[in-house]
PDB file of N, CA and C and ligand atoms in Angstrom:
ATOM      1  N   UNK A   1      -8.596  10.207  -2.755  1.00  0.00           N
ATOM      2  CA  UNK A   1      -9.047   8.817  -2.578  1.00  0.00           C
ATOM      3  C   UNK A   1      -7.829   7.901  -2.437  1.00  0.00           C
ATOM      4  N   UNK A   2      -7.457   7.116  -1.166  1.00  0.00           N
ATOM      5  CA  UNK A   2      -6.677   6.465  -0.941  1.00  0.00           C
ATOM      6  C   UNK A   2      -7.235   4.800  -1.132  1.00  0.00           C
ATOM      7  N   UNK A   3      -6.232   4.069  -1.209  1.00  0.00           N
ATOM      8  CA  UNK A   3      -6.910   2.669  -1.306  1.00  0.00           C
ATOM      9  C   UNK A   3      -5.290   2.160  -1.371  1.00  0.00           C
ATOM     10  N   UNK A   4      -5.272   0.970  -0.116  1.00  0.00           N
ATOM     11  CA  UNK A   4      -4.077   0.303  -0.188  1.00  0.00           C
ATOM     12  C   UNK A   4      -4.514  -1.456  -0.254  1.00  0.00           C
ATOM     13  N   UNK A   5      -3.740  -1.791  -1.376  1.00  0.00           N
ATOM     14  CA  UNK A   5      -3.538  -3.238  -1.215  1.00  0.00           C
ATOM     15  C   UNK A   5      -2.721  -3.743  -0.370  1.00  0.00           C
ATOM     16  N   UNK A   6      -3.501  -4.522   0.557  1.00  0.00           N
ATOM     17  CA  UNK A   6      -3.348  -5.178   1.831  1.00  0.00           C
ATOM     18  C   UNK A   6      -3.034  -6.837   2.184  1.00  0.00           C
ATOM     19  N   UNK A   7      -2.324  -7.205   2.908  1.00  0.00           N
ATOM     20  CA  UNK A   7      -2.512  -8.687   3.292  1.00  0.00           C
ATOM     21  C   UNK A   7      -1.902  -8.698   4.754  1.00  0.00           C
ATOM     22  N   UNK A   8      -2.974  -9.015   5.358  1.00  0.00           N
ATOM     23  CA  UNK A   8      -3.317  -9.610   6.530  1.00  0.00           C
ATOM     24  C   UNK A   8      -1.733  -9.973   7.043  1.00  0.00           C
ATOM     25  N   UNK A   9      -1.060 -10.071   8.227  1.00  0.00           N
ATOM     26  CA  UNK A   9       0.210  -9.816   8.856  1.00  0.00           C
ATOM     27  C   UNK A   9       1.525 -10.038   8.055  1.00  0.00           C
ATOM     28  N   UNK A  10       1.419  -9.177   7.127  1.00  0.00           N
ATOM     29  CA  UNK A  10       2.513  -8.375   6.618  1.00  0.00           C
ATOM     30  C   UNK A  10       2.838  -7.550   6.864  1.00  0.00           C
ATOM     31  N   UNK A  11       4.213  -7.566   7.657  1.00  0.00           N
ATOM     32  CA  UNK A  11       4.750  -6.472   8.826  1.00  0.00           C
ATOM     33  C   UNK A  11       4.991  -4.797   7.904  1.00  0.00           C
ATOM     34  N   UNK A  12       5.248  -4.982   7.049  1.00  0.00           N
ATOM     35  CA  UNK A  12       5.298  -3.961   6.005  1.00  0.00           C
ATOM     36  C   UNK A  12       3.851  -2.818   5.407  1.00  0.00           C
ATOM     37  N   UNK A  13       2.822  -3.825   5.581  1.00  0.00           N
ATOM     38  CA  UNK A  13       1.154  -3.008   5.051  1.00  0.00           C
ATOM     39  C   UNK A  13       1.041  -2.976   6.828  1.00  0.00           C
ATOM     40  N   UNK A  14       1.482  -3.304   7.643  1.00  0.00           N
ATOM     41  CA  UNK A  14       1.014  -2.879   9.128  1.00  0.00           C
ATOM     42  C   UNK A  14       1.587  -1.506   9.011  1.00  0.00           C
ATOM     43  N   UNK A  15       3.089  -1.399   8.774  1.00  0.00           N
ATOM     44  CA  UNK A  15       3.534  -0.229   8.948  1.00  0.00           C
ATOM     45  C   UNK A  15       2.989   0.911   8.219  1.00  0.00           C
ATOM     46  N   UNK A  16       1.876   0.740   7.413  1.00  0.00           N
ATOM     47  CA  UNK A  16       1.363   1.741   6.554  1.00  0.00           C
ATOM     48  C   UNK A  16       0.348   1.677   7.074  1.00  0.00           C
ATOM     49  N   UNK A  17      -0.436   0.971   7.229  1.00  0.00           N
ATOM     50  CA  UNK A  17      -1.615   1.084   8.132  1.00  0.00           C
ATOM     51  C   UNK A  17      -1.507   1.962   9.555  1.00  0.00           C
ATOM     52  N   UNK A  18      -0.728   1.444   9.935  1.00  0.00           N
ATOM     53  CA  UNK A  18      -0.527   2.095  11.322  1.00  0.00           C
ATOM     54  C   UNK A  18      -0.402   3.902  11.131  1.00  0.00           C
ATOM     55  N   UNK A  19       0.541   4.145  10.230  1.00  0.00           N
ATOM     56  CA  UNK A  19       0.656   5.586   9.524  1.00  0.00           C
ATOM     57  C   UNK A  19      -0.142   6.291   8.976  1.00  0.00           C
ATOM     58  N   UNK A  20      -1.235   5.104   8.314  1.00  0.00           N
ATOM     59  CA  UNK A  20      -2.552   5.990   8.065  1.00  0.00           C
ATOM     60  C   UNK A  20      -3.268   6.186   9.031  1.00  0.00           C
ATOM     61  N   UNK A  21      -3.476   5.140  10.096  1.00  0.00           N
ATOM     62  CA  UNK A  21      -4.874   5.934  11.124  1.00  0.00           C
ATOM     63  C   UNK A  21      -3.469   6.898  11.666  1.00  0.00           C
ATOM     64  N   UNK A  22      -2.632   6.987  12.330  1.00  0.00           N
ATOM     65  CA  UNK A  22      -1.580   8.247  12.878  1.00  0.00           C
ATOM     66  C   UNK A  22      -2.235   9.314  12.319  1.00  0.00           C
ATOM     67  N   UNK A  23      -2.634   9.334  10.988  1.00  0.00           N
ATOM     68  CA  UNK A  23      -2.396  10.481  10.361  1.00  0.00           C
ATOM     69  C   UNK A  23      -4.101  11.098  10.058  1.00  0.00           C
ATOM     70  N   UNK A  24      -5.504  10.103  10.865  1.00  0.00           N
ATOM     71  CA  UNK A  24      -6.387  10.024  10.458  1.00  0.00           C
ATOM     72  C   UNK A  24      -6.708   9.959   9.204  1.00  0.00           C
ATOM     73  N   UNK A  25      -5.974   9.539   8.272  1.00  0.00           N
ATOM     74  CA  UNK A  25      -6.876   9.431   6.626  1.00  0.00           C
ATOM     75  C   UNK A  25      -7.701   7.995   6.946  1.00  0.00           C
ATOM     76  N   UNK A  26      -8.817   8.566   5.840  1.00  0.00           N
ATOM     77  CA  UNK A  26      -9.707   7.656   5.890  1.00  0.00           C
ATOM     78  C   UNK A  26      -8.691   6.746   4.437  1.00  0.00           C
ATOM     79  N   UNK A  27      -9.648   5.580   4.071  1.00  0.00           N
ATOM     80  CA  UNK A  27      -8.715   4.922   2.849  1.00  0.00           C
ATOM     81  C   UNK A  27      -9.522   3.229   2.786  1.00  0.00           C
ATOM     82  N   UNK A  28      -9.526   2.916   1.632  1.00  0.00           N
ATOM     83  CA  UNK A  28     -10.545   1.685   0.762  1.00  0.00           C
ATOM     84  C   UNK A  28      -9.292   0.616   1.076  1.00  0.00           C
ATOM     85  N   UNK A  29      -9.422  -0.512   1.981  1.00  0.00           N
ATOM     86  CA  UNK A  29      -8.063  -1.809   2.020  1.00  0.00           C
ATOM     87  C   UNK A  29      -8.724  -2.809   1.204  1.00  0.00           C
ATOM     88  N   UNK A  30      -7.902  -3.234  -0.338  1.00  0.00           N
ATOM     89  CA  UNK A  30      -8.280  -4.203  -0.831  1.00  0.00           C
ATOM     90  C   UNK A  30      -7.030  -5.512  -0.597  1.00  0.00           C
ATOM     91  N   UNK A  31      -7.841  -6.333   0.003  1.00  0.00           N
ATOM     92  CA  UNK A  31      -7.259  -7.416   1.013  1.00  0.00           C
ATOM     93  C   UNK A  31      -6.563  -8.271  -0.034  1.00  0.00           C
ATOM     94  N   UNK A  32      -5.488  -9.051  -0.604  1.00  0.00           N
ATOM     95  CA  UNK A  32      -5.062  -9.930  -1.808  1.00  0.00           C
ATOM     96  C   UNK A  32      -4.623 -11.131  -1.185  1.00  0.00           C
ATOM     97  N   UNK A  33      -4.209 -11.991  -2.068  1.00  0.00           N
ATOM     98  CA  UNK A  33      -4.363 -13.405  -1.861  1.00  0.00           C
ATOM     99  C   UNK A  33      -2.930 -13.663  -1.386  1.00  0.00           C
ATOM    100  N   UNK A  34      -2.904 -14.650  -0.645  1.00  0.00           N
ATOM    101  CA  UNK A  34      -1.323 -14.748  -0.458  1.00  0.00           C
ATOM    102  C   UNK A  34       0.003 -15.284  -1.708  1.00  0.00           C
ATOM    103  N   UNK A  35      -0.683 -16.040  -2.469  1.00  0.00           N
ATOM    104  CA  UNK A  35      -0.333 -16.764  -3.287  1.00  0.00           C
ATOM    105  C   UNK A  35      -0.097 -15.720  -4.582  1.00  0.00           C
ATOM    106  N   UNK A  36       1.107 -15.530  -4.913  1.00  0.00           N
ATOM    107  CA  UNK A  36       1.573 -14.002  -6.015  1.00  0.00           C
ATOM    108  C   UNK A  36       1.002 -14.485  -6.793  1.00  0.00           C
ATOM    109  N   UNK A  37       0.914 -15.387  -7.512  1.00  0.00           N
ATOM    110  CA  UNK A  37       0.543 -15.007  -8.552  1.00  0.00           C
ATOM    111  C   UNK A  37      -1.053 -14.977  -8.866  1.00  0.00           C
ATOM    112  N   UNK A  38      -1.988 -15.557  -8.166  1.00  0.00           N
ATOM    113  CA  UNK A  38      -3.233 -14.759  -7.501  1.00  0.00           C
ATOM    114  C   UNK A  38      -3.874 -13.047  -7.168  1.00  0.00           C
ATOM    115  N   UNK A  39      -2.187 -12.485  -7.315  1.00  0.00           N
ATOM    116  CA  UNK A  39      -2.506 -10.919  -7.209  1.00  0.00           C
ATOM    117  C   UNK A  39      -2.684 -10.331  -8.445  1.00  0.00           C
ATOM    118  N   UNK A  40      -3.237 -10.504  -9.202  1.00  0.00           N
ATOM    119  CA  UNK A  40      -3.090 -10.002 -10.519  1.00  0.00           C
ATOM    120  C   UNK A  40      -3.374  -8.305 -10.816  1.00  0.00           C
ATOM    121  N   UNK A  41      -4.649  -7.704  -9.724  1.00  0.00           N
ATOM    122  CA  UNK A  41      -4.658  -6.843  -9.943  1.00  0.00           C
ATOM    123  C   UNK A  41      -3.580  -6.054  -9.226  1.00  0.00           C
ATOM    124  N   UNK A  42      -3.191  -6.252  -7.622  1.00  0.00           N
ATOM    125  CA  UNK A  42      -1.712  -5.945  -7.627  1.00  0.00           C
ATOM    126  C   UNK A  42      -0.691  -5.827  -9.167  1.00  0.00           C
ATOM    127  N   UNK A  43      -0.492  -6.780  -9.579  1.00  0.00           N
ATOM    128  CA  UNK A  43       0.445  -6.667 -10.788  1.00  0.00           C
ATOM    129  C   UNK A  43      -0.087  -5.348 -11.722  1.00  0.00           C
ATOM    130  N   UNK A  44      -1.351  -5.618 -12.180  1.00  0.00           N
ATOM    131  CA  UNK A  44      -2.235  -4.461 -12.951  1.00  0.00           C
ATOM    132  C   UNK A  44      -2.148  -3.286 -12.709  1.00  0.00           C
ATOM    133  N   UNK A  45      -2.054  -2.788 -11.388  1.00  0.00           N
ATOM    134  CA  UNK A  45      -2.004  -1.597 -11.015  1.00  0.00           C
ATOM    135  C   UNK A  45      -0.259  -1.226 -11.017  1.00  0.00           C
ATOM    136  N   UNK A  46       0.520  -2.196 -10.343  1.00  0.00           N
ATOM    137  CA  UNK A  46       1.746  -1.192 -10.106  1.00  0.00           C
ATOM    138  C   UNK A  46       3.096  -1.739 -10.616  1.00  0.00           C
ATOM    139  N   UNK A  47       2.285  -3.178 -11.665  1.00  0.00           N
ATOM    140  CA  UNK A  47       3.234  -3.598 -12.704  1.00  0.00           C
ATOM    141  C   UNK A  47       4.578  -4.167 -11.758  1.00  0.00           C
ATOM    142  N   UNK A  48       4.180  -4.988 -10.453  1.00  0.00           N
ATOM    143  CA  UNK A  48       4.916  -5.900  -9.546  1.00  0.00           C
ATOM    144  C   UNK A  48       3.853  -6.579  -8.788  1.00  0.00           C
ATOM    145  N   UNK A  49       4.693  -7.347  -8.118  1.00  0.00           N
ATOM    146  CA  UNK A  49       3.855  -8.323  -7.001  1.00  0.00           C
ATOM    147  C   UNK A  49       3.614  -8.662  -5.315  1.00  0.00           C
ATOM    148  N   UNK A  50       4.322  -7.606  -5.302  1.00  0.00           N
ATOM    149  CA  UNK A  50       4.234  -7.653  -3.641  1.00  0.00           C
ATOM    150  C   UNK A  50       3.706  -6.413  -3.411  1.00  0.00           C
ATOM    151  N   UNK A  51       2.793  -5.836  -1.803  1.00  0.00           N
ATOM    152  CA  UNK A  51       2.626  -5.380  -1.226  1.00  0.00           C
ATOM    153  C   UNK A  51       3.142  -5.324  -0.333  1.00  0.00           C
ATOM    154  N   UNK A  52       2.788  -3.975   0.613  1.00  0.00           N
ATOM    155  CA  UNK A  52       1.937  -2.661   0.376  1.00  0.00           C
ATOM    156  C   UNK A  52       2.149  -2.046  -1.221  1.00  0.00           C
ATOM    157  N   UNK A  53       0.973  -1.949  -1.790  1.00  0.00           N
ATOM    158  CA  UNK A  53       0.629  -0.670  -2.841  1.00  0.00           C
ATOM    159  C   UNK A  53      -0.158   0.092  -2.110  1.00  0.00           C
ATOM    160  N   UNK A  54      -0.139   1.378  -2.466  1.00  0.00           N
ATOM    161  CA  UNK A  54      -0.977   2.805  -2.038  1.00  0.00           C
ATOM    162  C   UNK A  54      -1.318   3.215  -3.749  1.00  0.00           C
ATOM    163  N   UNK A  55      -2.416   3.534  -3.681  1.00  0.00           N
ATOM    164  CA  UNK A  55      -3.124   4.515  -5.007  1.00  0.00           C
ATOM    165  C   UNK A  55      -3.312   5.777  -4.314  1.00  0.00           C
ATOM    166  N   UNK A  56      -3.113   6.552  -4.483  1.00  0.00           N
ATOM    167  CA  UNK A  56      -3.253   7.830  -4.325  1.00  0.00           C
ATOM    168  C   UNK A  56      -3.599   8.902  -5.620  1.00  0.00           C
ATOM    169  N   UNK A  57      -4.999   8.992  -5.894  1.00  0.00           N
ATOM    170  CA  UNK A  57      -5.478   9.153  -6.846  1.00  0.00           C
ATOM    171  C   UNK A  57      -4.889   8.634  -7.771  1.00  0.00           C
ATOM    172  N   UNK A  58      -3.922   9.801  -8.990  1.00  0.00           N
ATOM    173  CA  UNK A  58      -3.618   9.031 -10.111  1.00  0.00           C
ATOM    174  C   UNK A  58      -2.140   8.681  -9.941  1.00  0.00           C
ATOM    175  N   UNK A  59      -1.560   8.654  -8.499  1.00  0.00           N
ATOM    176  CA  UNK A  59      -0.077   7.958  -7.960  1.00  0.00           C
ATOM    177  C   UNK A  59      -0.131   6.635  -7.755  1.00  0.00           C
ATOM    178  N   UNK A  60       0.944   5.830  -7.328  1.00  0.00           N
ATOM    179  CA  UNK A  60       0.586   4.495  -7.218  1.00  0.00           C
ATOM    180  C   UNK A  60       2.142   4.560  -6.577  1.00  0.00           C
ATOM    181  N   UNK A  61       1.885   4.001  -5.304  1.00  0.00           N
ATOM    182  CA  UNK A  61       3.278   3.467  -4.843  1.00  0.00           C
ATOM    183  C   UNK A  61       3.780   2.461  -4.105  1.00  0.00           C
ATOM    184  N   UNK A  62       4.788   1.749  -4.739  1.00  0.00           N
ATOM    185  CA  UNK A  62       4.760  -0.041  -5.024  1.00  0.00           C
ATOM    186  C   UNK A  62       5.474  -0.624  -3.423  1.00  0.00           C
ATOM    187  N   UNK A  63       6.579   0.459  -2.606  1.00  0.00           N
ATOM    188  CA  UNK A  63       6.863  -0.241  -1.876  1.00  0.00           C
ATOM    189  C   UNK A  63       6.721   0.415  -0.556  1.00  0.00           C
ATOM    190  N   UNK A  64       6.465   0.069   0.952  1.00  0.00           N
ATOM    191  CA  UNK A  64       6.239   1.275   1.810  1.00  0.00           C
ATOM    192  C   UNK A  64       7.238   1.944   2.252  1.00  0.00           C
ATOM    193  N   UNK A  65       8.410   2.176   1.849  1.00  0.00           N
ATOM    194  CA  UNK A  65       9.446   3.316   2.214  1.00  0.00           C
ATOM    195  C   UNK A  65       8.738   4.396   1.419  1.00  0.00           C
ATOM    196  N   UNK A  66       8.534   4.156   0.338  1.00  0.00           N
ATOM    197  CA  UNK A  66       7.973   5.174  -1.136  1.00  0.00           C
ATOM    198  C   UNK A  66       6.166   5.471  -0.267  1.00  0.00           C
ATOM    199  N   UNK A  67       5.896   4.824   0.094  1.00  0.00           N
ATOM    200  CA  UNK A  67       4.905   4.948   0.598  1.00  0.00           C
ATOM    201  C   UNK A  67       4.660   5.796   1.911  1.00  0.00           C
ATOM    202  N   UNK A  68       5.462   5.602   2.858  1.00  0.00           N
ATOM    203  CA  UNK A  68       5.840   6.248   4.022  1.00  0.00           C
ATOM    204  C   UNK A  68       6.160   7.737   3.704  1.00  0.00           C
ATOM    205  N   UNK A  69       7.238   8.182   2.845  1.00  0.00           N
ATOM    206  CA  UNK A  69       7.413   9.248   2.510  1.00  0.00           C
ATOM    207  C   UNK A  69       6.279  10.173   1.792  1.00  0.00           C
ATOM    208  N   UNK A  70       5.859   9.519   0.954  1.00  0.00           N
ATOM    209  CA  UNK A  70       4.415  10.337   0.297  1.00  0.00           C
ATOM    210  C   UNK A  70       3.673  10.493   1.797  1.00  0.00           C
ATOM    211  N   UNK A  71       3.375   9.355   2.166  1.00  0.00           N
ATOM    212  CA  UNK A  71       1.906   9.945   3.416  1.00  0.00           C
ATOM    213  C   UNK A  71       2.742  11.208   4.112  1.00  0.00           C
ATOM    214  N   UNK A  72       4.111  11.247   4.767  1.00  0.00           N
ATOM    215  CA  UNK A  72       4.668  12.278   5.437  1.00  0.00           C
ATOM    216  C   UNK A  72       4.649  13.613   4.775  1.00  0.00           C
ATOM    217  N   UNK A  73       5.204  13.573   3.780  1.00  0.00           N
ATOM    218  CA  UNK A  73       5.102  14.993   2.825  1.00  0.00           C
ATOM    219  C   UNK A  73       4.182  15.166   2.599  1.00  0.00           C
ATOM    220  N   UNK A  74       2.593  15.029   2.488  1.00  0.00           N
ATOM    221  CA  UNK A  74       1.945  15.309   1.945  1.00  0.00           C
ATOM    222  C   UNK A  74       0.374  15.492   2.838  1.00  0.00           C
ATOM    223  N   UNK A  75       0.504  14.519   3.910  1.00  0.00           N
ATOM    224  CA  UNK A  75      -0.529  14.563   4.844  1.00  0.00           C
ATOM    225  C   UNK A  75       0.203  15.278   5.901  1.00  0.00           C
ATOM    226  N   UNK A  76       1.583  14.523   6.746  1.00  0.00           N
ATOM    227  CA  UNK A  76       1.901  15.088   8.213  1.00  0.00           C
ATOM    228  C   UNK A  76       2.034  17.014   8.210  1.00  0.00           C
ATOM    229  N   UNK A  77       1.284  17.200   9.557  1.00  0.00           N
ATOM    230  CA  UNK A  77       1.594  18.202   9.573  1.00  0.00           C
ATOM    231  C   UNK A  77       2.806  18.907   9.696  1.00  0.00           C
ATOM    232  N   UNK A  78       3.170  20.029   9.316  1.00  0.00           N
ATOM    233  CA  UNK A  78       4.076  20.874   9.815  1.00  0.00           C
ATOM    234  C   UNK A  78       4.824  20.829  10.636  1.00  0.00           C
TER     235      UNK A  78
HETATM  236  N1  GSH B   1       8.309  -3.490  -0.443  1.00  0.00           N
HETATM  237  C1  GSH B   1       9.238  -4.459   0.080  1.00  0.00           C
HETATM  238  C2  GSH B   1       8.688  -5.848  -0.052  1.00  0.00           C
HETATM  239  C3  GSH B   1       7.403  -5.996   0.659  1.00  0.00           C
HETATM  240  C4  GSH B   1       7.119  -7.467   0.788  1.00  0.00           C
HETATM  241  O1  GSH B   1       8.031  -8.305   0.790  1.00  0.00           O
HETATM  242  N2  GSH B   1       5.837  -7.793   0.919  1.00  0.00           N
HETATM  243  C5  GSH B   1       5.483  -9.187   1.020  1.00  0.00           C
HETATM  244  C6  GSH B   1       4.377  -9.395   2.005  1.00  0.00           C
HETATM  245  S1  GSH B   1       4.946  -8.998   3.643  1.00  0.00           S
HETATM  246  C7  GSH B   1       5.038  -9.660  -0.328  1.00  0.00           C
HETATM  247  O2  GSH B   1       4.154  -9.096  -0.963  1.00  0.00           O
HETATM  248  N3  GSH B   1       5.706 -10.687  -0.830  1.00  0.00           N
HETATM  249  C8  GSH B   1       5.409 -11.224  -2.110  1.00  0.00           C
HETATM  250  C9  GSH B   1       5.410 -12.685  -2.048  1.00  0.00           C
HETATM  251  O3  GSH B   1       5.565 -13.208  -0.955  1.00  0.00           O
HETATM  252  O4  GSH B   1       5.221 -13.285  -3.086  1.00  0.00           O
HETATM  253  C10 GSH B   1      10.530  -4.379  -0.661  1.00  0.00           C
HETATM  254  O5  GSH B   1      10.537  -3.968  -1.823  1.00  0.00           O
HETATM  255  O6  GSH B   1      11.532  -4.789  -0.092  1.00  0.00           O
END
């Protein structure tokens, strides 16, 4: 079960987005507010304030380099 916290043209959750359909995973986008400190469950989950976050079951990863690399190792094929 994937689920990424998202905001709308942030060149950074594009680049993860874009990597997830690449890679066909399906995945839950919970959309957050622009205003940080409005993200609270951002904060809740990965104990910071900016996005992209990825949950990946019981993983959580706070920035999309860290993010990029998990989807590659773990989804890309061979
Ligand atoms: N993960 C990146 C940062 C990603 C980033 O800056 N995301 C922006 C949205 S594009 C954000 O959440 N900024 C928080 C804010 O503007 O308060 C890093 O660690 O350098």
């Amino acid at each position: 079960m994937l689920t990424l916290y998202n905001l709308t043209g942030c060149p950074y959750c594009a680049m993860v987005t874009r990597r997830l359909d690449e890679l066909g995973l399906t995945y839950d986008i919970k959309e957050v507010p622009a205003p940080r400190p409005l993200r609270k469950e951002v904060y809740a989950v990965s104990g910071q304030w900016t996005v992209p976050v990825l949950i990946d079951g019981d993983q959580v990863f706070d920035d999309e380099d860290k993010i990029l690399a998990h989807l590659n190792a773990t989804y890309a094929a061979a």
